[in-house]
Amino acid sequence: KRHRWHAGELHQPMRQLVHHRQRALRGCMDGLPERQKQIVKLRYSMELGCKDIAQSIGSSSDAVKMTLSRIRESLRRCIQTRLAGEVRG
């Protein structure tokens, strides 16, 4: 007899994945230098554009764009490493 999936069962693995990724992101964010944390907060929590962030921190818009790109890449690698460690560990 085939198992019938219920909505709660289908969403549980996705909820676990999201939880693991969020935990990994928080850990990776904790490891960022304070200036990078500030830039991430301005961009994603306060939803400021690069020009406004640049004015706020005394930098150029291009420098903020490059910094955000590097931060995102750093966080992506960190999250992948943490998640891979959870799978192994």
PDB file of N, CA, C and O in Angstrom, residues 7-86:
ATOM      1  N   ALA A   7       0.178  17.253   4.299  1.00  0.00           N
ATOM      2  CA  ALA A   7       0.836  18.548   4.112  1.00  0.00           C
ATOM      3  C   ALA A   7       1.927  18.785   5.147  1.00  0.00           C
ATOM      4  O   ALA A   7       3.006  19.269   4.831  1.00  0.00           O
ATOM      5  N   GLY A   8       1.688  18.440   6.392  1.00  0.00           N
ATOM      6  CA  GLY A   8       2.680  18.648   7.446  1.00  0.00           C
ATOM      7  C   GLY A   8       3.954  17.858   7.206  1.00  0.00           C
ATOM      8  O   GLY A   8       5.049  18.320   7.486  1.00  0.00           O
ATOM      9  N   GLU A   9       3.805  16.650   6.669  1.00  0.00           N
ATOM     10  CA  GLU A   9       4.975  15.815   6.393  1.00  0.00           C
ATOM     11  C   GLU A   9       5.810  16.387   5.255  1.00  0.00           C
ATOM     12  O   GLU A   9       7.028  16.344   5.289  1.00  0.00           O
ATOM     13  N   LEU A  10       5.153  16.919   4.254  1.00  0.00           N
ATOM     14  CA  LEU A  10       5.879  17.470   3.114  1.00  0.00           C
ATOM     15  C   LEU A  10       6.672  18.715   3.513  1.00  0.00           C
ATOM     16  O   LEU A  10       7.747  18.948   3.002  1.00  0.00           O
ATOM     17  N   HIS A  11       6.138  19.487   4.428  1.00  0.00           N
ATOM     18  CA  HIS A  11       6.780  20.742   4.793  1.00  0.00           C
ATOM     19  C   HIS A  11       7.842  20.577   5.871  1.00  0.00           C
ATOM     20  O   HIS A  11       8.696  21.433   6.011  1.00  0.00           O
ATOM     21  N   GLN A  12       7.805  19.488   6.615  1.00  0.00           N
ATOM     22  CA  GLN A  12       8.770  19.305   7.701  1.00  0.00           C
ATOM     23  C   GLN A  12      10.224  19.297   7.211  1.00  0.00           C
ATOM     24  O   GLN A  12      11.045  20.012   7.777  1.00  0.00           O
ATOM     25  N   PRO A  13      10.579  18.551   6.177  1.00  0.00           N
ATOM     26  CA  PRO A  13      11.974  18.605   5.707  1.00  0.00           C
ATOM     27  C   PRO A  13      12.379  20.010   5.260  1.00  0.00           C
ATOM     28  O   PRO A  13      13.501  20.446   5.505  1.00  0.00           O
ATOM     29  N   MET A  14      11.459  20.737   4.637  1.00  0.00           N
ATOM     30  CA  MET A  14      11.769  22.100   4.202  1.00  0.00           C
ATOM     31  C   MET A  14      11.974  22.998   5.412  1.00  0.00           C
ATOM     32  O   MET A  14      12.887  23.821   5.435  1.00  0.00           O
ATOM     33  N   ARG A  15      11.138  22.858   6.434  1.00  0.00           N
ATOM     34  CA  ARG A  15      11.296  23.654   7.657  1.00  0.00           C
ATOM     35  C   ARG A  15      12.639  23.368   8.310  1.00  0.00           C
ATOM     36  O   ARG A  15      13.316  24.282   8.775  1.00  0.00           O
ATOM     37  N   GLN A  16      13.041  22.112   8.328  1.00  0.00           N
ATOM     38  CA  GLN A  16      14.335  21.755   8.919  1.00  0.00           C
ATOM     39  C   GLN A  16      15.483  22.359   8.126  1.00  0.00           C
ATOM     40  O   GLN A  16      16.440  22.878   8.697  1.00  0.00           O
ATOM     41  N   LEU A  17      15.390  22.312   6.809  1.00  0.00           N
ATOM     42  CA  LEU A  17      16.423  22.886   5.960  1.00  0.00           C
ATOM     43  C   LEU A  17      16.542  24.392   6.207  1.00  0.00           C
ATOM     44  O   LEU A  17      17.630  24.920   6.377  1.00  0.00           O
ATOM     45  N   VAL A  18      15.397  25.070   6.251  1.00  0.00           N
ATOM     46  CA  VAL A  18      15.399  26.517   6.494  1.00  0.00           C
ATOM     47  C   VAL A  18      15.997  26.811   7.863  1.00  0.00           C
ATOM     48  O   VAL A  18      16.811  27.727   8.013  1.00  0.00           O
ATOM     49  N   HIS A  19      15.626  26.028   8.871  1.00  0.00           N
ATOM     50  CA  HIS A  19      16.163  26.222  10.223  1.00  0.00           C
ATOM     51  C   HIS A  19      17.684  26.068  10.232  1.00  0.00           C
ATOM     52  O   HIS A  19      18.393  26.895  10.816  1.00  0.00           O
ATOM     53  N   HIS A  20      18.195  25.031   9.583  1.00  0.00           N
ATOM     54  CA  HIS A  20      19.646  24.796   9.535  1.00  0.00           C
ATOM     55  C   HIS A  20      20.353  25.937   8.806  1.00  0.00           C
ATOM     56  O   HIS A  20      21.411  26.401   9.247  1.00  0.00           O
ATOM     57  N   ARG A  21      19.767  26.398   7.711  1.00  0.00           N
ATOM     58  CA  ARG A  21      20.383  27.493   6.946  1.00  0.00           C
ATOM     59  C   ARG A  21      20.366  28.794   7.745  1.00  0.00           C
ATOM     60  O   ARG A  21      21.335  29.546   7.737  1.00  0.00           O
ATOM     61  N   GLN A  22      19.271  29.050   8.450  1.00  0.00           N
ATOM     62  CA  GLN A  22      19.191  30.272   9.265  1.00  0.00           C
ATOM     63  C   GLN A  22      20.220  30.234  10.391  1.00  0.00           C
ATOM     64  O   GLN A  22      20.867  31.239  10.684  1.00  0.00           O
ATOM     65  N   ARG A  23      20.352  29.077  11.021  1.00  0.00           N
ATOM     66  CA  ARG A  23      21.332  28.931  12.097  1.00  0.00           C
ATOM     67  C   ARG A  23      22.749  29.130  11.548  1.00  0.00           C
ATOM     68  O   ARG A  23      23.578  29.806  12.157  1.00  0.00           O
ATOM     69  N   ALA A  24      23.018  28.574  10.377  1.00  0.00           N
ATOM     70  CA  ALA A  24      24.332  28.736   9.758  1.00  0.00           C
ATOM     71  C   ALA A  24      24.576  30.208   9.410  1.00  0.00           C
ATOM     72  O   ALA A  24      25.664  30.736   9.651  1.00  0.00           O
ATOM     73  N   LEU A  25      23.556  30.876   8.877  1.00  0.00           N
ATOM     74  CA  LEU A  25      23.698  32.294   8.534  1.00  0.00           C
ATOM     75  C   LEU A  25      23.991  33.126   9.779  1.00  0.00           C
ATOM     76  O   LEU A  25      24.883  33.976   9.759  1.00  0.00           O
ATOM     77  N   ARG A  26      23.269  32.875  10.861  1.00  0.00           N
ATOM     78  CA  ARG A  26      23.522  33.622  12.107  1.00  0.00           C
ATOM     79  C   ARG A  26      24.951  33.417  12.584  1.00  0.00           C
ATOM     80  O   ARG A  26      25.631  34.368  12.971  1.00  0.00           O
ATOM     81  N   GLY A  27      25.420  32.191  12.542  1.00  0.00           N
ATOM     82  CA  GLY A  27      26.793  31.907  12.953  1.00  0.00           C
ATOM     83  C   GLY A  27      27.805  32.602  12.068  1.00  0.00           C
ATOM     84  O   GLY A  27      28.800  33.153  12.554  1.00  0.00           O
ATOM     85  N   CYS A  28      27.547  32.596  10.771  1.00  0.00           N
ATOM     86  CA  CYS A  28      28.463  33.254   9.831  1.00  0.00           C
ATOM     87  C   CYS A  28      28.423  34.770  10.013  1.00  0.00           C
ATOM     88  O   CYS A  28      29.461  35.434   9.955  1.00  0.00           O
ATOM     89  N   MET A  29      27.255  35.313  10.238  1.00  0.00           N
ATOM     90  CA  MET A  29      27.131  36.753  10.476  1.00  0.00           C
ATOM     91  C   MET A  29      27.898  37.161  11.730  1.00  0.00           C
ATOM     92  O   MET A  29      28.539  38.208  11.757  1.00  0.00           O
ATOM     93  N   ASP A  30      27.841  36.327  12.752  1.00  0.00           N
ATOM     94  CA  ASP A  30      28.566  36.624  13.991  1.00  0.00           C
ATOM     95  C   ASP A  30      30.068  36.743  13.748  1.00  0.00           C
ATOM     96  O   ASP A  30      30.755  37.454  14.465  1.00  0.00           O
ATOM     97  N   GLY A  31      30.557  36.045  12.736  1.00  0.00           N
ATOM     98  CA  GLY A  31      31.982  36.051  12.445  1.00  0.00           C
ATOM     99  C   GLY A  31      32.452  37.217  11.576  1.00  0.00           C
ATOM    100  O   GLY A  31      33.648  37.389  11.377  1.00  0.00           O
ATOM    101  N   LEU A  32      31.519  38.003  11.068  1.00  0.00           N
ATOM    102  CA  LEU A  32      31.903  39.134  10.229  1.00  0.00           C
ATOM    103  C   LEU A  32      32.500  40.263  11.068  1.00  0.00           C
ATOM    104  O   LEU A  32      32.091  40.475  12.209  1.00  0.00           O
ATOM    105  N   PRO A  33      33.421  41.010  10.494  1.00  0.00           N
ATOM    106  CA  PRO A  33      33.907  42.222  11.166  1.00  0.00           C
ATOM    107  C   PRO A  33      32.741  43.199  11.366  1.00  0.00           C
ATOM    108  O   PRO A  33      31.775  43.201  10.598  1.00  0.00           O
ATOM    109  N   GLU A  34      32.841  44.055  12.383  1.00  0.00           N
ATOM    110  CA  GLU A  34      31.747  44.967  12.726  1.00  0.00           C
ATOM    111  C   GLU A  34      31.320  45.848  11.554  1.00  0.00           C
ATOM    112  O   GLU A  34      30.130  46.070  11.347  1.00  0.00           O
ATOM    113  N   ARG A  35      32.268  46.359  10.795  1.00  0.00           N
ATOM    114  CA  ARG A  35      31.912  47.237   9.659  1.00  0.00           C
ATOM    115  C   ARG A  35      31.069  46.477   8.638  1.00  0.00           C
ATOM    116  O   ARG A  35      30.108  47.021   8.094  1.00  0.00           O
ATOM    117  N   GLN A  36      31.413  45.225   8.372  1.00  0.00           N
ATOM    118  CA  GLN A  36      30.628  44.428   7.426  1.00  0.00           C
ATOM    119  C   GLN A  36      29.241  44.136   7.989  1.00  0.00           C
ATOM    120  O   GLN A  36      28.249  44.181   7.255  1.00  0.00           O
ATOM    121  N   LYS A  37      29.149  43.852   9.288  1.00  0.00           N
ATOM    122  CA  LYS A  37      27.831  43.653   9.910  1.00  0.00           C
ATOM    123  C   LYS A  37      26.982  44.905   9.747  1.00  0.00           C
ATOM    124  O   LYS A  37      25.786  44.822   9.467  1.00  0.00           O
ATOM    125  N   GLN A  38      27.608  46.071   9.943  1.00  0.00           N
ATOM    126  CA  GLN A  38      26.896  47.340   9.817  1.00  0.00           C
ATOM    127  C   GLN A  38      26.351  47.508   8.393  1.00  0.00           C
ATOM    128  O   GLN A  38      25.195  47.890   8.203  1.00  0.00           O
ATOM    129  N   ILE A  39      27.168  47.209   7.407  1.00  0.00           N
ATOM    130  CA  ILE A  39      26.750  47.350   6.013  1.00  0.00           C
ATOM    131  C   ILE A  39      25.603  46.396   5.700  1.00  0.00           C
ATOM    132  O   ILE A  39      24.621  46.777   5.046  1.00  0.00           O
ATOM    133  N   VAL A  40      25.688  45.168   6.166  1.00  0.00           N
ATOM    134  CA  VAL A  40      24.607  44.195   5.945  1.00  0.00           C
ATOM    135  C   VAL A  40      23.323  44.685   6.609  1.00  0.00           C
ATOM    136  O   VAL A  40      22.238  44.609   6.020  1.00  0.00           O
ATOM    137  N   LYS A  41      23.432  45.192   7.834  1.00  0.00           N
ATOM    138  CA  LYS A  41      22.247  45.694   8.538  1.00  0.00           C
ATOM    139  C   LYS A  41      21.621  46.860   7.780  1.00  0.00           C
ATOM    140  O   LYS A  41      20.397  46.909   7.605  1.00  0.00           O
ATOM    141  N   LEU A  42      22.457  47.791   7.326  1.00  0.00           N
ATOM    142  CA  LEU A  42      21.929  48.938   6.584  1.00  0.00           C
ATOM    143  C   LEU A  42      21.225  48.496   5.304  1.00  0.00           C
ATOM    144  O   LEU A  42      20.173  49.022   4.939  1.00  0.00           O
ATOM    145  N   ARG A  43      21.801  47.519   4.627  1.00  0.00           N
ATOM    146  CA  ARG A  43      21.236  47.076   3.347  1.00  0.00           C
ATOM    147  C   ARG A  43      19.981  46.233   3.526  1.00  0.00           C
ATOM    148  O   ARG A  43      18.969  46.448   2.869  1.00  0.00           O
ATOM    149  N   TYR A  44      20.031  45.243   4.406  1.00  0.00           N
ATOM    150  CA  TYR A  44      18.948  44.257   4.460  1.00  0.00           C
ATOM    151  C   TYR A  44      17.945  44.492   5.584  1.00  0.00           C
ATOM    152  O   TYR A  44      16.780  44.131   5.429  1.00  0.00           O
ATOM    153  N   SER A  45      18.345  45.080   6.683  1.00  0.00           N
ATOM    154  CA  SER A  45      17.388  45.361   7.755  1.00  0.00           C
ATOM    155  C   SER A  45      16.729  46.730   7.557  1.00  0.00           C
ATOM    156  O   SER A  45      15.535  46.879   7.735  1.00  0.00           O
ATOM    157  N   MET A  46      17.555  47.706   7.197  1.00  0.00           N
ATOM    158  CA  MET A  46      17.037  49.058   7.022  1.00  0.00           C
ATOM    159  C   MET A  46      16.669  49.353   5.569  1.00  0.00           C
ATOM    160  O   MET A  46      16.131  50.405   5.262  1.00  0.00           O
ATOM    161  N   GLU A  47      17.009  48.413   4.676  1.00  0.00           N
ATOM    162  CA  GLU A  47      16.668  48.474   3.250  1.00  0.00           C
ATOM    163  C   GLU A  47      17.176  49.740   2.560  1.00  0.00           C
ATOM    164  O   GLU A  47      16.522  50.308   1.698  1.00  0.00           O
ATOM    165  N   LEU A  48      18.380  50.172   2.948  1.00  0.00           N
ATOM    166  CA  LEU A  48      18.991  51.328   2.289  1.00  0.00           C
ATOM    167  C   LEU A  48      19.663  50.899   0.990  1.00  0.00           C
ATOM    168  O   LEU A  48      20.163  49.779   0.882  1.00  0.00           O
ATOM    169  N   GLY A  49      19.701  51.793   0.044  1.00  0.00           N
ATOM    170  CA  GLY A  49      20.419  51.557  -1.207  1.00  0.00           C
ATOM    171  C   GLY A  49      21.907  51.809  -1.009  1.00  0.00           C
ATOM    172  O   GLY A  49      22.337  52.393  -0.006  1.00  0.00           O
ATOM    173  N   CYS A  50      22.687  51.412  -1.990  1.00  0.00           N
ATOM    174  CA  CYS A  50      24.144  51.557  -1.892  1.00  0.00           C
ATOM    175  C   CYS A  50      24.573  53.015  -1.739  1.00  0.00           C
ATOM    176  O   CYS A  50      25.507  53.323  -0.997  1.00  0.00           O
ATOM    177  N   LYS A  51      23.887  53.914  -2.421  1.00  0.00           N
ATOM    178  CA  LYS A  51      24.231  55.336  -2.331  1.00  0.00           C
ATOM    179  C   LYS A  51      24.030  55.844  -0.901  1.00  0.00           C
ATOM    180  O   LYS A  51      24.880  56.539  -0.348  1.00  0.00           O
ATOM    181  N   ASP A  52      22.895  55.480  -0.289  1.00  0.00           N
ATOM    182  CA  ASP A  52      22.610  55.915   1.082  1.00  0.00           C
ATOM    183  C   ASP A  52      23.574  55.280   2.080  1.00  0.00           C
ATOM    184  O   ASP A  52      24.008  55.932   3.036  1.00  0.00           O
ATOM    185  N   ILE A  53      23.912  54.017   1.857  1.00  0.00           N
ATOM    186  CA  ILE A  53      24.877  53.342   2.738  1.00  0.00           C
ATOM    187  C   ILE A  53      26.226  54.046   2.625  1.00  0.00           C
ATOM    188  O   ILE A  53      26.880  54.313   3.632  1.00  0.00           O
ATOM    189  N   ALA A  54      26.619  54.349   1.395  1.00  0.00           N
ATOM    190  CA  ALA A  54      27.905  55.017   1.171  1.00  0.00           C
ATOM    191  C   ALA A  54      27.969  56.341   1.929  1.00  0.00           C
ATOM    192  O   ALA A  54      28.972  56.642   2.589  1.00  0.00           O
ATOM    193  N   GLN A  55      26.914  57.116   1.850  1.00  0.00           N
ATOM    194  CA  GLN A  55      26.867  58.390   2.571  1.00  0.00           C
ATOM    195  C   GLN A  55      26.935  58.156   4.076  1.00  0.00           C
ATOM    196  O   GLN A  55      27.606  58.890   4.795  1.00  0.00           O
ATOM    197  N   SER A  56      26.248  57.142   4.542  1.00  0.00           N
ATOM    198  CA  SER A  56      26.188  56.841   5.971  1.00  0.00           C
ATOM    199  C   SER A  56      27.550  56.448   6.537  1.00  0.00           C
ATOM    200  O   SER A  56      27.884  56.799   7.668  1.00  0.00           O
ATOM    201  N   ILE A  57      28.338  55.710   5.750  1.00  0.00           N
ATOM    202  CA  ILE A  57      29.620  55.210   6.270  1.00  0.00           C
ATOM    203  C   ILE A  57      30.825  55.964   5.713  1.00  0.00           C
ATOM    204  O   ILE A  57      31.965  55.619   6.018  1.00  0.00           O
ATOM    205  N   GLY A  58      30.567  56.979   4.885  1.00  0.00           N
ATOM    206  CA  GLY A  58      31.666  57.771   4.340  1.00  0.00           C
ATOM    207  C   GLY A  58      32.467  57.036   3.297  1.00  0.00           C
ATOM    208  O   GLY A  58      33.697  57.026   3.321  1.00  0.00           O
ATOM    209  N   SER A  59      31.779  56.409   2.367  1.00  0.00           N
ATOM    210  CA  SER A  59      32.431  55.637   1.321  1.00  0.00           C
ATOM    211  C   SER A  59      31.769  55.958  -0.008  1.00  0.00           C
ATOM    212  O   SER A  59      30.824  56.748  -0.063  1.00  0.00           O
ATOM    213  N   SER A  60      32.235  55.339  -1.073  1.00  0.00           N
ATOM    214  CA  SER A  60      31.598  55.521  -2.376  1.00  0.00           C
ATOM    215  C   SER A  60      30.576  54.413  -2.608  1.00  0.00           C
ATOM    216  O   SER A  60      30.660  53.328  -2.028  1.00  0.00           O
ATOM    217  N   SER A  61      29.634  54.704  -3.470  1.00  0.00           N
ATOM    218  CA  SER A  61      28.601  53.728  -3.822  1.00  0.00           C
ATOM    219  C   SER A  61      29.229  52.479  -4.439  1.00  0.00           C
ATOM    220  O   SER A  61      28.836  51.355  -4.135  1.00  0.00           O
ATOM    221  N   ASP A  62      30.231  52.668  -5.311  1.00  0.00           N
ATOM    222  CA  ASP A  62      30.909  51.522  -5.944  1.00  0.00           C
ATOM    223  C   ASP A  62      31.612  50.654  -4.900  1.00  0.00           C
ATOM    224  O   ASP A  62      31.587  49.423  -5.001  1.00  0.00           O
ATOM    225  N   ALA A  63      32.222  51.298  -3.907  1.00  0.00           N
ATOM    226  CA  ALA A  63      32.907  50.541  -2.851  1.00  0.00           C
ATOM    227  C   ALA A  63      31.897  49.726  -2.047  1.00  0.00           C
ATOM    228  O   ALA A  63      32.163  48.576  -1.674  1.00  0.00           O
ATOM    229  N   VAL A  64      30.734  50.304  -1.780  1.00  0.00           N
ATOM    230  CA  VAL A  64      29.686  49.587  -1.039  1.00  0.00           C
ATOM    231  C   VAL A  64      29.199  48.393  -1.853  1.00  0.00           C
ATOM    232  O   VAL A  64      29.038  47.288  -1.326  1.00  0.00           O
ATOM    233  N   LYS A  65      28.992  48.587  -3.148  1.00  0.00           N
ATOM    234  CA  LYS A  65      28.552  47.479  -4.011  1.00  0.00           C
ATOM    235  C   LYS A  65      29.565  46.335  -3.986  1.00  0.00           C
ATOM    236  O   LYS A  65      29.193  45.166  -3.870  1.00  0.00           O
ATOM    237  N   MET A  66      30.842  46.680  -4.101  1.00  0.00           N
ATOM    238  CA  MET A  66      31.892  45.656  -4.091  1.00  0.00           C
ATOM    239  C   MET A  66      31.948  44.965  -2.733  1.00  0.00           C
ATOM    240  O   MET A  66      32.062  43.737  -2.652  1.00  0.00           O
ATOM    241  N   THR A  67      31.835  45.744  -1.670  1.00  0.00           N
ATOM    242  CA  THR A  67      31.872  45.165  -0.326  1.00  0.00           C
ATOM    243  C   THR A  67      30.700  44.220  -0.112  1.00  0.00           C
ATOM    244  O   THR A  67      30.873  43.114   0.412  1.00  0.00           O
ATOM    245  N   LEU A  68      29.500  44.620  -0.519  1.00  0.00           N
ATOM    246  CA  LEU A  68      28.331  43.749  -0.382  1.00  0.00           C
ATOM    247  C   LEU A  68      28.511  42.461  -1.187  1.00  0.00           C
ATOM    248  O   LEU A  68      28.161  41.381  -0.714  1.00  0.00           O
ATOM    249  N   SER A  69      29.071  42.569  -2.376  1.00  0.00           N
ATOM    250  CA  SER A  69      29.322  41.386  -3.189  1.00  0.00           C
ATOM    251  C   SER A  69      30.280  40.439  -2.475  1.00  0.00           C
ATOM    252  O   SER A  69      30.051  39.217  -2.424  1.00  0.00           O
ATOM    253  N   ARG A  70      31.330  40.979  -1.911  1.00  0.00           N
ATOM    254  CA  ARG A  70      32.312  40.150  -1.187  1.00  0.00           C
ATOM    255  C   ARG A  70      31.705  39.548   0.076  1.00  0.00           C
ATOM    256  O   ARG A  70      31.981  38.392   0.405  1.00  0.00           O
ATOM    257  N   ILE A  71      30.887  40.326   0.773  1.00  0.00           N
ATOM    258  CA  ILE A  71      30.230  39.805   1.981  1.00  0.00           C
ATOM    259  C   ILE A  71      29.304  38.645   1.617  1.00  0.00           C
ATOM    260  O   ILE A  71      29.317  37.603   2.273  1.00  0.00           O
ATOM    261  N   ARG A  72      28.491  38.828   0.580  1.00  0.00           N
ATOM    262  CA  ARG A  72      27.570  37.760   0.164  1.00  0.00           C
ATOM    263  C   ARG A  72      28.330  36.489  -0.202  1.00  0.00           C
ATOM    264  O   ARG A  72      27.931  35.375   0.174  1.00  0.00           O
ATOM    265  N   GLU A  73      29.423  36.633  -0.934  1.00  0.00           N
ATOM    266  CA  GLU A  73      30.222  35.462  -1.318  1.00  0.00           C
ATOM    267  C   GLU A  73      30.833  34.802  -0.084  1.00  0.00           C
ATOM    268  O   GLU A  73      30.838  33.573   0.042  1.00  0.00           O
ATOM    269  N   SER A  74      31.323  35.600   0.826  1.00  0.00           N
ATOM    270  CA  SER A  74      31.899  35.071   2.061  1.00  0.00           C
ATOM    271  C   SER A  74      30.847  34.321   2.876  1.00  0.00           C
ATOM    272  O   SER A  74      31.105  33.223   3.387  1.00  0.00           O
ATOM    273  N   LEU A  75      29.662  34.907   2.983  1.00  0.00           N
ATOM    274  CA  LEU A  75      28.575  34.251   3.724  1.00  0.00           C
ATOM    275  C   LEU A  75      28.136  32.962   3.031  1.00  0.00           C
ATOM    276  O   LEU A  75      27.867  31.958   3.690  1.00  0.00           O
ATOM    277  N   ARG A  76      28.077  32.991   1.703  1.00  0.00           N
ATOM    278  CA  ARG A  76      27.685  31.788   0.951  1.00  0.00           C
ATOM    279  C   ARG A  76      28.650  30.640   1.240  1.00  0.00           C
ATOM    280  O   ARG A  76      28.237  29.527   1.549  1.00  0.00           O
ATOM    281  N   ARG A  77      29.959  30.932   1.175  1.00  0.00           N
ATOM    282  CA  ARG A  77      30.960  29.890   1.446  1.00  0.00           C
ATOM    283  C   ARG A  77      30.871  29.407   2.891  1.00  0.00           C
ATOM    284  O   ARG A  77      30.959  28.206   3.161  1.00  0.00           O
ATOM    285  N   CYS A  78      30.722  30.343   3.807  1.00  0.00           N
ATOM    286  CA  CYS A  78      30.637  29.989   5.227  1.00  0.00           C
ATOM    287  C   CYS A  78      29.427  29.095   5.498  1.00  0.00           C
ATOM    288  O   CYS A  78      29.542  28.085   6.192  1.00  0.00           O
ATOM    289  N   ILE A  79      28.274  29.456   4.937  1.00  0.00           N
ATOM    290  CA  ILE A  79      27.056  28.669   5.135  1.00  0.00           C
ATOM    291  C   ILE A  79      27.237  27.272   4.559  1.00  0.00           C
ATOM    292  O   ILE A  79      26.886  26.273   5.198  1.00  0.00           O
ATOM    293  N   GLN A  80      27.799  27.180   3.371  1.00  0.00           N
ATOM    294  CA  GLN A  80      28.028  25.864   2.758  1.00  0.00           C
ATOM    295  C   GLN A  80      28.932  25.011   3.644  1.00  0.00           C
ATOM    296  O   GLN A  80      28.675  23.820   3.832  1.00  0.00           O
ATOM    297  N   THR A  81      29.975  25.609   4.169  1.00  0.00           N
ATOM    298  CA  THR A  81      30.902  24.883   5.035  1.00  0.00           C
ATOM    299  C   THR A  81      30.206  24.405   6.301  1.00  0.00           C
ATOM    300  O   THR A  81      30.365  23.254   6.717  1.00  0.00           O
ATOM    301  N   ARG A  82      29.428  25.280   6.911  1.00  0.00           N
ATOM    302  CA  ARG A  82      28.713  24.901   8.140  1.00  0.00           C
ATOM    303  C   ARG A  82      27.692  23.795   7.875  1.00  0.00           C
ATOM    304  O   ARG A  82      27.578  22.854   8.656  1.00  0.00           O
ATOM    305  N   LEU A  83      26.948  23.917   6.787  1.00  0.00           N
ATOM    306  CA  LEU A  83      25.947  22.891   6.472  1.00  0.00           C
ATOM    307  C   LEU A  83      26.616  21.556   6.151  1.00  0.00           C
ATOM    308  O   LEU A  83      26.115  20.510   6.530  1.00  0.00           O
ATOM    309  N   ALA A  84      27.736  21.597   5.439  1.00  0.00           N
ATOM    310  CA  ALA A  84      28.457  20.367   5.130  1.00  0.00           C
ATOM    311  C   ALA A  84      28.954  19.722   6.420  1.00  0.00           C
ATOM    312  O   ALA A  84      28.932  18.499   6.552  1.00  0.00           O
ATOM    313  N   GLY A  85      29.372  20.539   7.373  1.00  0.00           N
ATOM    314  CA  GLY A  85      29.816  20.018   8.678  1.00  0.00           C
ATOM    315  C   GLY A  85      28.684  19.355   9.445  1.00  0.00           C
ATOM    316  O   GLY A  85      28.892  18.354  10.127  1.00  0.00           O
ATOM    317  N   GLU A  86      27.472  19.895   9.328  1.00  0.00           N
ATOM    318  CA  GLU A  86      26.313  19.289   9.991  1.00  0.00           C
ATOM    319  C   GLU A  86      26.002  17.925   9.395  1.00  0.00           C
ATOM    320  O   GLU A  86      25.637  16.998  10.094  1.00  0.00           O
TER     321      GLU A  86
END
